[in-house]
Tab-separated table of C-alpha atoms in Angstrom:
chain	number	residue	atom	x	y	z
M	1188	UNK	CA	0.000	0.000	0.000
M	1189	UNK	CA	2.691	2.465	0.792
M	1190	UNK	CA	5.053	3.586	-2.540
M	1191	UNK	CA	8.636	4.489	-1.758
M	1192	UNK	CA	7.838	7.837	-0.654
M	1193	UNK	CA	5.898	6.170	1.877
M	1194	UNK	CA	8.593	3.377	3.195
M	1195	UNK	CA	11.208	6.085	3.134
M	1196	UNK	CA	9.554	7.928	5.456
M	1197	UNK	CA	8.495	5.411	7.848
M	1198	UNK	CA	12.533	4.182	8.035
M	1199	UNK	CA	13.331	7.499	8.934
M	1200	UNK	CA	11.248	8.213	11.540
M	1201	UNK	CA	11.593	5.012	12.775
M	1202	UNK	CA	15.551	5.507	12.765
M	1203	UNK	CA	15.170	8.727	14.715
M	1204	UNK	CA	12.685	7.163	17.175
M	1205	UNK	CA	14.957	4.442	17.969
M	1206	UNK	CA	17.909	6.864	18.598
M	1207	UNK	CA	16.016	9.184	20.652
M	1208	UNK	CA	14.875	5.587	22.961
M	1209	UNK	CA	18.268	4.729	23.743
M	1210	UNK	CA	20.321	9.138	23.374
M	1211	UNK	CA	17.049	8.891	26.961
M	1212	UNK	CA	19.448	7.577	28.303
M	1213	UNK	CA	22.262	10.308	28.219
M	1214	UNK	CA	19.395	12.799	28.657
M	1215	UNK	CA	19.776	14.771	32.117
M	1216	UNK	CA	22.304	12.383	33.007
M	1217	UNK	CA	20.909	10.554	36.392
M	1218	UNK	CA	22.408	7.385	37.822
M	1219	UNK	CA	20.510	5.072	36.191
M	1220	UNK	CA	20.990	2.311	38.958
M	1221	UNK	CA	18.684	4.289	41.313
M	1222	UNK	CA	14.812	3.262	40.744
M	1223	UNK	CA	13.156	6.922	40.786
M	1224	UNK	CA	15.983	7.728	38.464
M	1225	UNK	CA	15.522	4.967	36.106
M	1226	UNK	CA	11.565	4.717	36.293
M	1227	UNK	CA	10.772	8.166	36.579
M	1228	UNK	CA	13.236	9.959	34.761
M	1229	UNK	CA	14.323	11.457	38.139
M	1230	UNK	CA	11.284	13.406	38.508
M	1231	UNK	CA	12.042	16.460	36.268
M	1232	UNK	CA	9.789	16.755	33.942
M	1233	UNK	CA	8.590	19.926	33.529
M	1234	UNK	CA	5.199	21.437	32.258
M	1235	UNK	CA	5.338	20.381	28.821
M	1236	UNK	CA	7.917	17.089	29.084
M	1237	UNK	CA	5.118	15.508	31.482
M	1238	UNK	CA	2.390	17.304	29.006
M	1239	UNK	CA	3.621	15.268	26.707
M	1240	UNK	CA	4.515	12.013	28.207
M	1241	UNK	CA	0.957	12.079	30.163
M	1242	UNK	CA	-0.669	12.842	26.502
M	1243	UNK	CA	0.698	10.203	24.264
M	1244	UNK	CA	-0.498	7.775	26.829
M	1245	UNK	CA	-4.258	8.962	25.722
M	1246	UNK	CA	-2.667	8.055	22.189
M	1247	UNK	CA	-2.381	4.507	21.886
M	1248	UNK	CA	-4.280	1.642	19.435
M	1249	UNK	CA	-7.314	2.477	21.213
M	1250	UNK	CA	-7.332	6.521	19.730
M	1251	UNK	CA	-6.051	5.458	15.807
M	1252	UNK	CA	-7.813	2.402	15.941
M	1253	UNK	CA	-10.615	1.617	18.528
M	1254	UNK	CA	-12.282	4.764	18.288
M	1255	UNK	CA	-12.633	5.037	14.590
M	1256	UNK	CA	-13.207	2.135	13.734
M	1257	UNK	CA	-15.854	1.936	16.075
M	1258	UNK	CA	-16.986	4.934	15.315
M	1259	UNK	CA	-17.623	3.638	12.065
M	1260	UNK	CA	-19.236	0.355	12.411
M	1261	UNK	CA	-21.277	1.391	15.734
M	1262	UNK	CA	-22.227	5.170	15.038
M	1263	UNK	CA	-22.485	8.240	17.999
M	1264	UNK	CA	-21.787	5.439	20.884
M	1265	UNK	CA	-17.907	6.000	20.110
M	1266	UNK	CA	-17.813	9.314	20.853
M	1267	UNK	CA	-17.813	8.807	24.915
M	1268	UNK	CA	-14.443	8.823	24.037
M	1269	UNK	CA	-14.323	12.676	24.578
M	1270	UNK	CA	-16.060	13.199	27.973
M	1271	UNK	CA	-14.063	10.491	28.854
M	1272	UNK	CA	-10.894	12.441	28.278
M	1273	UNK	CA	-13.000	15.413	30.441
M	1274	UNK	CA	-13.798	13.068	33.383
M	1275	UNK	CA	-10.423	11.510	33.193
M	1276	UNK	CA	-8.739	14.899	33.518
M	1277	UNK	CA	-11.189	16.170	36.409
M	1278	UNK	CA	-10.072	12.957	38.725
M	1279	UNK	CA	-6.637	13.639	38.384
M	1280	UNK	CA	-6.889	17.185	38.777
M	1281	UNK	CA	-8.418	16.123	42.278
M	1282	UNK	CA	-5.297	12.944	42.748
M	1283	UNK	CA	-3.122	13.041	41.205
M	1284	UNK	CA	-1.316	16.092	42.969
M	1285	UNK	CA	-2.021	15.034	45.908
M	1286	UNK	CA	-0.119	12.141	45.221
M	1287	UNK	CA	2.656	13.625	43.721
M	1288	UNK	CA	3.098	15.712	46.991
M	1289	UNK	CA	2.730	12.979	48.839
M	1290	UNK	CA	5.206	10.598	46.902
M	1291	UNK	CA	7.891	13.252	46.673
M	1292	UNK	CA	7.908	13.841	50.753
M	1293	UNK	CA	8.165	10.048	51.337
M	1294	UNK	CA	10.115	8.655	48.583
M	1295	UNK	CA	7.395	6.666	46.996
M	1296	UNK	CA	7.796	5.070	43.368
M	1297	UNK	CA	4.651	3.244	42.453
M	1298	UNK	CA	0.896	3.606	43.734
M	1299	UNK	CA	2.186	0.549	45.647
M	1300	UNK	CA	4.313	1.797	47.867
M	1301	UNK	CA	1.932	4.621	48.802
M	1302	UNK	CA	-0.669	1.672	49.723
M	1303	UNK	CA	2.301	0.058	51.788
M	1304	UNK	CA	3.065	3.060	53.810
M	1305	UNK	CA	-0.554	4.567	54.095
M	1306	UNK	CA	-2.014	0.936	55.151
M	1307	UNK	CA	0.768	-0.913	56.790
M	1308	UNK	CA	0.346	-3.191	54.725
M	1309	UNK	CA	2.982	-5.517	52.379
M	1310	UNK	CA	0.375	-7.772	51.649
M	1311	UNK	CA	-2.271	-4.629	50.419
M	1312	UNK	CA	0.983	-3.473	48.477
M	1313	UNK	CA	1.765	-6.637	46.888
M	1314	UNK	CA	-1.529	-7.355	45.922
M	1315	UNK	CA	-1.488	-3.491	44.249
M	1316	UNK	CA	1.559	-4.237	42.272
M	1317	UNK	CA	-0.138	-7.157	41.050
M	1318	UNK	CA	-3.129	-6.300	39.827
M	1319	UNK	CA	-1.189	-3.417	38.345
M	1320	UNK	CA	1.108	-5.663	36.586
M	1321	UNK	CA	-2.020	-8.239	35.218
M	1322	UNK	CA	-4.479	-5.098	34.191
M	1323	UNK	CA	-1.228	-3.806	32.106
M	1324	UNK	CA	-0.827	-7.023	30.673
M	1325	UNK	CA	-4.023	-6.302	27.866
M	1326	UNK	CA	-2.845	-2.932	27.757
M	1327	UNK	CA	-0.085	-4.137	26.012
M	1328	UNK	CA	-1.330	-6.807	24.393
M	1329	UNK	CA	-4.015	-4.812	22.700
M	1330	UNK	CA	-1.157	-1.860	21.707
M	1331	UNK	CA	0.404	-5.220	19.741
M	1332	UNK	CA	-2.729	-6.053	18.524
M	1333	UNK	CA	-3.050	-2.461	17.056
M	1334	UNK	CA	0.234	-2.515	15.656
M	1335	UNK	CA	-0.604	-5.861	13.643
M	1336	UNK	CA	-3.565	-4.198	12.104
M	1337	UNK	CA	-1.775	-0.947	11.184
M	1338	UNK	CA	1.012	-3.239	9.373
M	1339	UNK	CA	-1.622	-5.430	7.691
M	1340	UNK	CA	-2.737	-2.041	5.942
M	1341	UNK	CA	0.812	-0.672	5.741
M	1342	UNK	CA	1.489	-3.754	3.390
M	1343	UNK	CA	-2.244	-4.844	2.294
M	1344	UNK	CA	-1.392	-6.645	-1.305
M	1345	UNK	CA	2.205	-7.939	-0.567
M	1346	UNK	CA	2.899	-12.080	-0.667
M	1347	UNK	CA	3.350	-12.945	2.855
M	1348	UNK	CA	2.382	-10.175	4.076
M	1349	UNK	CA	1.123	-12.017	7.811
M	1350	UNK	CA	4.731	-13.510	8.567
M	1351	UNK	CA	6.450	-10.364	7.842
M	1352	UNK	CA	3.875	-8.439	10.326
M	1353	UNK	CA	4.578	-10.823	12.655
M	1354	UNK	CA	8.733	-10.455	12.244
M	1355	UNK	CA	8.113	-6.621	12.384
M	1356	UNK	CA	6.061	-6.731	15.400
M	1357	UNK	CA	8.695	-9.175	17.096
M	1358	UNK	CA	11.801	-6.831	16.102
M	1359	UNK	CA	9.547	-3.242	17.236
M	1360	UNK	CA	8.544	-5.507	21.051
M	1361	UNK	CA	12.576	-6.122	21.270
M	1362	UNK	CA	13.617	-2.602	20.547
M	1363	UNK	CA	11.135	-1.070	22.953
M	1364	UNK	CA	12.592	-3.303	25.696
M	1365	UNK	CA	15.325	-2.409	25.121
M	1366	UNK	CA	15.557	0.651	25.056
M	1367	UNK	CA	13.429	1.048	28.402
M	1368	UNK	CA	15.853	-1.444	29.777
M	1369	UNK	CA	18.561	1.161	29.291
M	1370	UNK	CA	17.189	4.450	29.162
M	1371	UNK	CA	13.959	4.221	31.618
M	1372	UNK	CA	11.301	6.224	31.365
M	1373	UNK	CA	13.466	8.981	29.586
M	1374	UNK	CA	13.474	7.127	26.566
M	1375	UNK	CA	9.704	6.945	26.375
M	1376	UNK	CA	9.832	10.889	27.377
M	1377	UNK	CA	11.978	11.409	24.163
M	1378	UNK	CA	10.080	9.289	22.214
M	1379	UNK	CA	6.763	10.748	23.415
M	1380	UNK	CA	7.501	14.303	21.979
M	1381	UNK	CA	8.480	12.950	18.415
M	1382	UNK	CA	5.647	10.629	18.702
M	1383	UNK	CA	3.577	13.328	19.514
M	1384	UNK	CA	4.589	15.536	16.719
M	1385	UNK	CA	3.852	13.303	14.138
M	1386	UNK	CA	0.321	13.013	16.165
M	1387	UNK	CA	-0.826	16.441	15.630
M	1388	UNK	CA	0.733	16.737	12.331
M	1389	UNK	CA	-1.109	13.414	11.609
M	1390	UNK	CA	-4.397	14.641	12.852
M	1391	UNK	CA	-4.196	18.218	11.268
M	1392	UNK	CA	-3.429	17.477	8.216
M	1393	UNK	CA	-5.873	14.316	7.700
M	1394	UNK	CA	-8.479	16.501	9.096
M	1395	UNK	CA	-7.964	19.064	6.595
M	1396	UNK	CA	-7.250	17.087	3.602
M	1397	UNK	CA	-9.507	14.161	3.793
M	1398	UNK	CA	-13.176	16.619	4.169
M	1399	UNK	CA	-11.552	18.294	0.899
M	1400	UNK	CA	-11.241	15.590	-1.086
M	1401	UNK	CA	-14.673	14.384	-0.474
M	1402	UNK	CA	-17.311	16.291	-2.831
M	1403	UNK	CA	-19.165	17.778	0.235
M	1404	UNK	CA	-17.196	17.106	2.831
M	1405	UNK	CA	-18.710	16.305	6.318
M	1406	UNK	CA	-22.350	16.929	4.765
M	1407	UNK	CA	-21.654	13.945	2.271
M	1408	UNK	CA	-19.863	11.273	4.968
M	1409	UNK	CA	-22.823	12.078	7.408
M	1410	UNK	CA	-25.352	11.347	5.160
M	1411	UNK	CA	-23.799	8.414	3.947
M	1412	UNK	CA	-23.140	7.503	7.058
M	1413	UNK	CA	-26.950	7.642	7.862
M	1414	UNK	CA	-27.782	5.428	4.739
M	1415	UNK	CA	-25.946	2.542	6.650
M	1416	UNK	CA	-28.059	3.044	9.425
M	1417	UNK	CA	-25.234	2.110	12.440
M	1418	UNK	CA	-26.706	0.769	15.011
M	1419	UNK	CA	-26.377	3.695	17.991
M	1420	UNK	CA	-27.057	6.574	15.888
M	1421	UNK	CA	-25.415	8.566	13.264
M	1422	UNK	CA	-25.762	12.412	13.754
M	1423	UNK	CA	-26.883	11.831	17.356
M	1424	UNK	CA	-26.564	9.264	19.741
M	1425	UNK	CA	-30.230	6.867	20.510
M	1426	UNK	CA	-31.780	7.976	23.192
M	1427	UNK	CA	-31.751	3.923	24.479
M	1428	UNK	CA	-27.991	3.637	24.647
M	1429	UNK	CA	-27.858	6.601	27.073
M	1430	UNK	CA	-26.669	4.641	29.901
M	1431	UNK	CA	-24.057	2.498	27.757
M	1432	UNK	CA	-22.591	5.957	27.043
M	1433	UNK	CA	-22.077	7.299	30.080
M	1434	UNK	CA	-21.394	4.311	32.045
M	1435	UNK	CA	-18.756	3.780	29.714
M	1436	UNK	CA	-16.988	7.354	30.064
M	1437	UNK	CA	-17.552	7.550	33.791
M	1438	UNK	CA	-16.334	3.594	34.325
M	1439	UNK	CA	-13.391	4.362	31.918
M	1440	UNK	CA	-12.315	8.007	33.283
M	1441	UNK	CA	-12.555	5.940	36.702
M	1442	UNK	CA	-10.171	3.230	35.435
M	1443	UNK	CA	-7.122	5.206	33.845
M	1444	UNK	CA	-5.311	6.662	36.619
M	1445	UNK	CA	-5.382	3.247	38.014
M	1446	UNK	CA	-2.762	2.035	35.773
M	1447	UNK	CA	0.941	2.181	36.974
M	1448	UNK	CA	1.826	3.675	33.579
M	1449	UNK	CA	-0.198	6.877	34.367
M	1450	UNK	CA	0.442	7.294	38.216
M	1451	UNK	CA	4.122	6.585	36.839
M	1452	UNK	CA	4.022	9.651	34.132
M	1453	UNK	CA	2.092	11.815	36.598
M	1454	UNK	CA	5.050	10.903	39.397
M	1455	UNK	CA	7.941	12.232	37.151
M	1456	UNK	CA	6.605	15.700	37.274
M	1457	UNK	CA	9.370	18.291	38.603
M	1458	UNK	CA	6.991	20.266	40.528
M	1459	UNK	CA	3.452	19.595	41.642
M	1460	UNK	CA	3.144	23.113	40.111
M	1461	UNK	CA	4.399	21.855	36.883
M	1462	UNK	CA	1.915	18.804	37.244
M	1463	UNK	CA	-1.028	20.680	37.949
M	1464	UNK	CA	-0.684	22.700	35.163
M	1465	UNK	CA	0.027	19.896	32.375
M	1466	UNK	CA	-2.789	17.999	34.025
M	1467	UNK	CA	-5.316	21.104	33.762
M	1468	UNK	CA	-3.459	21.578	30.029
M	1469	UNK	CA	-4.494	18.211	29.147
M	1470	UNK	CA	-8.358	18.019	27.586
M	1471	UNK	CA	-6.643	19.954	24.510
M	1472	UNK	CA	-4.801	16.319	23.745
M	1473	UNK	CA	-8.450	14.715	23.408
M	1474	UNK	CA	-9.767	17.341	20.468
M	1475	UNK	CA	-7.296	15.603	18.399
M	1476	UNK	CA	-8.720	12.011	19.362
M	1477	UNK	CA	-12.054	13.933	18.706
M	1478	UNK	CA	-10.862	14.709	15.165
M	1479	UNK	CA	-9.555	11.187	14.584
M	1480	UNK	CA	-12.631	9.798	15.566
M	1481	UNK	CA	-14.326	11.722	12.979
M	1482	UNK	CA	-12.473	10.028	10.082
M	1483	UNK	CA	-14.817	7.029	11.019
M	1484	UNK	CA	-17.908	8.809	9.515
M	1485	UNK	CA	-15.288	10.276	6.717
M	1486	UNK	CA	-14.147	6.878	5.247
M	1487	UNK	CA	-18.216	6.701	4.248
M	1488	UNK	CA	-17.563	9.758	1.712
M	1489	UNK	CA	-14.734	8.000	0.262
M	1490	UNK	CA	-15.259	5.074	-2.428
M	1491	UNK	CA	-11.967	3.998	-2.436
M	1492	UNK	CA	-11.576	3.796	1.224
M	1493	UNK	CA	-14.945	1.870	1.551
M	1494	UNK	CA	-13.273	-0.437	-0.846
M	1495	UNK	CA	-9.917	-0.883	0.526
M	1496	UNK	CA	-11.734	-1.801	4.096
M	1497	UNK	CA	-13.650	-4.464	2.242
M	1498	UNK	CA	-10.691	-6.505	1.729
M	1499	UNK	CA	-10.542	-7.100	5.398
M	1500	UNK	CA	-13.214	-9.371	7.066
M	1501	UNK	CA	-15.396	-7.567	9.125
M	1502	UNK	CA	-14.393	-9.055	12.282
M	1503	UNK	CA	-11.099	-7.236	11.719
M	1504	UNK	CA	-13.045	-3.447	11.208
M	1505	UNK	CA	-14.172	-2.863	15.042
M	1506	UNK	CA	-13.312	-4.529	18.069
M	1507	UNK	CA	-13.913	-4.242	21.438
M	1508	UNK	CA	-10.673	-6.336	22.226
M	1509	UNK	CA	-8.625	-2.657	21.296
M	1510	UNK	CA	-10.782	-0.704	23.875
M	1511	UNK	CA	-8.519	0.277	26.838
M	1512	UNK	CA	-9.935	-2.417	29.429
M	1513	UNK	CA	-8.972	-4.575	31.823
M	1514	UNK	CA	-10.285	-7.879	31.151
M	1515	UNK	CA	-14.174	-8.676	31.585
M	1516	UNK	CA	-13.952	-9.255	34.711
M	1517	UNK	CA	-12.779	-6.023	35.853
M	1518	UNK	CA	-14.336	-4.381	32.861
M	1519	UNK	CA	-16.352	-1.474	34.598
M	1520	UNK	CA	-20.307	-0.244	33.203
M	1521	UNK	CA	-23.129	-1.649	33.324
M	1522	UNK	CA	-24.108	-4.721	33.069
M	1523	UNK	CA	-26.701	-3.728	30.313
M	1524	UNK	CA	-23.869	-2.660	28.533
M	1525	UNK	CA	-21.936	-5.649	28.603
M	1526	UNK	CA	-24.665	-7.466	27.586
M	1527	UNK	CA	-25.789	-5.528	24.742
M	1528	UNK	CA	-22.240	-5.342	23.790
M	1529	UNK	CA	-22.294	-8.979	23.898
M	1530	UNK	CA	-25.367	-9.539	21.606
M	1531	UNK	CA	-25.200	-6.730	19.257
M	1532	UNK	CA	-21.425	-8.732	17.942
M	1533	UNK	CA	-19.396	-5.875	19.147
M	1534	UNK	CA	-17.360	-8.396	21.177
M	1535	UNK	CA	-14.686	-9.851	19.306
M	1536	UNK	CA	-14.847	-13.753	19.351
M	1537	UNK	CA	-11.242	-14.812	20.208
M	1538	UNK	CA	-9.967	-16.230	16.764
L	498	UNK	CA	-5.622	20.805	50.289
L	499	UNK	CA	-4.287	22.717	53.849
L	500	UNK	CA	-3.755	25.812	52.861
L	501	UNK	CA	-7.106	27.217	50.557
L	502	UNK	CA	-9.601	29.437	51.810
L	503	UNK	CA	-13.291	27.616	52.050
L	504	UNK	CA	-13.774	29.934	48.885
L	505	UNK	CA	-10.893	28.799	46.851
L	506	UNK	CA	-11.832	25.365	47.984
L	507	UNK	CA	-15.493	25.834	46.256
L	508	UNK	CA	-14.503	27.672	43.227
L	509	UNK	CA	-12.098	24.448	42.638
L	510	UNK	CA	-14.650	21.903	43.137
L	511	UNK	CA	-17.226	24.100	41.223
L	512	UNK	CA	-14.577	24.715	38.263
L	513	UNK	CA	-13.937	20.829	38.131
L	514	UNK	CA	-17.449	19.906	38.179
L	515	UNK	CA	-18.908	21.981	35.984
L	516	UNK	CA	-17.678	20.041	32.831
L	517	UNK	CA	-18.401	16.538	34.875
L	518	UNK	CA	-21.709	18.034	35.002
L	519	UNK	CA	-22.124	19.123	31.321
L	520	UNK	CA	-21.323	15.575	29.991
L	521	UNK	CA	-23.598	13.570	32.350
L	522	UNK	CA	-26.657	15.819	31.808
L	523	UNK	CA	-26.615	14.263	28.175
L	524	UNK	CA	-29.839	15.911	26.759
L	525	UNK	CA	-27.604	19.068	26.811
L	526	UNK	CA	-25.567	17.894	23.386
L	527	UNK	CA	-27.949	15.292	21.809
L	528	UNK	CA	-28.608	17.240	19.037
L	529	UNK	CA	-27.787	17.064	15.143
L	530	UNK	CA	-28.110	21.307	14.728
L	531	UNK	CA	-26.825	23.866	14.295
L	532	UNK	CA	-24.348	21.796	11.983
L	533	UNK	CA	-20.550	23.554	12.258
L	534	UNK	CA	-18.979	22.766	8.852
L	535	UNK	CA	-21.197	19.833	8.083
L	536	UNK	CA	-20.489	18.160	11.658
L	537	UNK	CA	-23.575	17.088	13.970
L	538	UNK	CA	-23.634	19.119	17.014
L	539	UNK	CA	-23.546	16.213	19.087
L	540	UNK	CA	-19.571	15.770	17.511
L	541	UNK	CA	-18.303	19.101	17.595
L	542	UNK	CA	-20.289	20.706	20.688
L	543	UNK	CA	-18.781	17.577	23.118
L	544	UNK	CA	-15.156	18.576	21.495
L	545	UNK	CA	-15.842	22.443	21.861
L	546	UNK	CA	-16.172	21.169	25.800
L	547	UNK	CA	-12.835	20.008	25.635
L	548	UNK	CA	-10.928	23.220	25.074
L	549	UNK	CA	-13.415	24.760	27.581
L	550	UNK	CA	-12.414	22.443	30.058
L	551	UNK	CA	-9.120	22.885	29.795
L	552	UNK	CA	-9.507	26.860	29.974
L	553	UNK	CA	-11.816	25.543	33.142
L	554	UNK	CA	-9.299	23.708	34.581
L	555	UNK	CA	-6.275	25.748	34.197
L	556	UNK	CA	-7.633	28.916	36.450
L	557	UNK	CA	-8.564	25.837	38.895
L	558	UNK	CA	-4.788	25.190	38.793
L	559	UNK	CA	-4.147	28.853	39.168
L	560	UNK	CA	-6.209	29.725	42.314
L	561	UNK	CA	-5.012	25.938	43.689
L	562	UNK	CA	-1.517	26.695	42.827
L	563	UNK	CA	-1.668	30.515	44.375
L	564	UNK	CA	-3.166	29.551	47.581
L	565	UNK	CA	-1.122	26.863	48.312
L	566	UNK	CA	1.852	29.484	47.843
L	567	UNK	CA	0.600	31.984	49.686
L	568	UNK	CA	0.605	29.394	52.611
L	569	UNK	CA	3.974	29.187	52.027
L	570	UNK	CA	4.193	25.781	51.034
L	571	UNK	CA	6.670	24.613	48.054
């Protein structure tokens, strides 16, 4: 799918992204044998470092992938993506400086140790760290999940195109251990701000060009869109899947700062000052998953993207299984929701 | 939270809240019109609310950040 222009420029970021994962290292120079050093970049990041870092979290698989996608096989349901980003933002506002202040007077690392010390309790802690560690387990998985699909499209048409995904995904897994191996979390910091370049350059342009190129722009994709008839609502969301949507933003903005990776970011703040601020700076990072959600009701104005999605089977074009969730189990909403998740086919049957 | 004057403590919780509030009262945005470039209003009013927030939330963080200052505290 990509010409040369295409696979020039994906080598050369990729080049620069790798350097920039293992230069984290010599960035700031820290000893890297001390933990807060290593895992949270010795907690100096200032406003817009930890604006960053905090931000490209909210950018995963689940923003170029989950959301559109099921933005355009589901309809107006996707969209609790945004107040979740709101709701999100609001808790930590509320936490996560508290934490912060609390963490940097005591010396503590992980949410973990802040149970240990606040309960008395190794077994609490332990059990913290744990369920940390399992609930990032998906995370991850899904992120390599996400990955596969954007490399199936990167190289749609090309003899084995599966085994050379799965090489690529293989080599990208070993590079980003490695490099967090050696650098900590100032290799992700570095990475973050390129990574987060190409994001908004991503999102501006594609929001710009692709309503162009479509005779009618929005108008035309929304009333295609409507012709297909997805199931929660085009233009507006049906009135009946009121409490899937906001279950799902409040369960989901409750979940987030749960996971070590964003009590982590939020810990490597220089200042509380400096956290507050990127915290309260933060809802500006969800317009641009707002925007990217959008291209979900775009690809219905475009005939050749319509046709380029038809070559995958549907299964493949929106799944739950890239929403940023813990397992079932611990999923949070209703139970209405999971159900009608569950029956409406939204739930990806494991393959 | 030491530190903040019972009024600084409101405004906080009221500047917080106040988007909280917008998205759960969800009548408020379930609308197709008035259109903004050929977008629903349910898409782009819910993503206006976004950049409000964050206006919202950053004097939370000023009036947070001043009176813990003024307290004399980092």
């Amino acid at each position: 799918m990509l010409g040369l222009a295409g696979w020039v420029t994906f080598w050369a970021f990729f080049a620069v992204f790798v350097f920039l994962g293992f230069y984290g290292a010599r960035w700031r120079r820290g000893n890297l044998n001390l933990l807060h050093e290593w895992a949270l970049a010795g907690r100096r990041l200032g406003i817009a470092l930890a604006w960053f870092l905090i931000g490209a979290d909210l950018y995963t698989a689940y923003t170029f992938v989950a959301v559109p996608s099921l933005l355009f096989a589901k309809g107006a349901y996707a969209f609790f993506a945004v107040p979740y980003v709101a709701l999100t933002i609001a808790i930590a506002m509320l936490l996560m400086t508290i934490l912060w202040d609390r963490s940097r007077e005591r010396g503590y690392i992980t949410a973990a140790d802040f149970v240990q010390d606040q309960f008395n309790s190794v077994t609490l802690a332990l059990l913290v760290a744990l369920t940390g560690i399992v609930a990032e387990l998906p995370y991850i998985a899904l992120q390599i999940d996400g990955m596969r699909a954007v490399l199936e499209v990167m190289m749609a048409g090309m003899s084995s195109a599966t085994t050379v995904s799965e090489v690529a995904l293989v080599v990208a897994f070993i590079i980003l251990a490695a490099f967090t191996y050696t650098s900590g979390l100032r290799g992700s910091a570095l990475g973050a701000v390129l990574k987060d370049v190409l994001i908004w350059l991503g999102v501006i342009s594609l929001i710009v060009i692709v309503p162009l190129s479509i005779n009618g722009g929005f108008s035309t994709a929304f009333s295609i869109a409507a012709q297909h008839k997805l199931p929660t609502g085009v233009e507006t969301l049906k009135p009946v899947f009121l409490a899937a949507y906001e279950s799902t933003f409040i369960g989901s903005a409750l979940a987030l700062y749960l996971y070590p990776h964003a009590v982590n970011g939020s810990l490597s703040a220089e200042s509380r000052k400096a956290l507050r601020y990127s915290t309260a700076l933060l809802p500006i990072y969800g317009i641009g998953l707002a925007l990217l959600a959008l291209l979900g009701i775009l690809v219905y104005g475009s005939p050749s993207a319509l046709k380029l999605l038809s070559e995958f089977p549907a299964s493949e074009r929106a799944c739950w299984r890239y929403l940023p969730w813990p397992p079932p189990p611990f999923r949070p909403g209703s139970l209405a929701w999971c159900s009608w998740a569950y029956s409406s086919g939204a739930w990806c049957p494991p393959p | 939270m030491g530190g903040l004057t019972t009024g600084e403590k409101v405004t906080i919780a009221v500047l917080l809240l106040i988007p909280v509030v917008f998205y759960i009262v969800y009548p408020a945005y379930n609308y197709a019109s008035p259109e903004l470039l050929g977008v629903p209003f349910f898409y782009w009013f819910q993503t206006l609310w976004l950049a409000i927030s964050a206006v919202l939330f950053t004097v939370a963080a000023v009036i947070w950040e001043r009176g813990l200052s003024r307290e004399g505290k980092r």
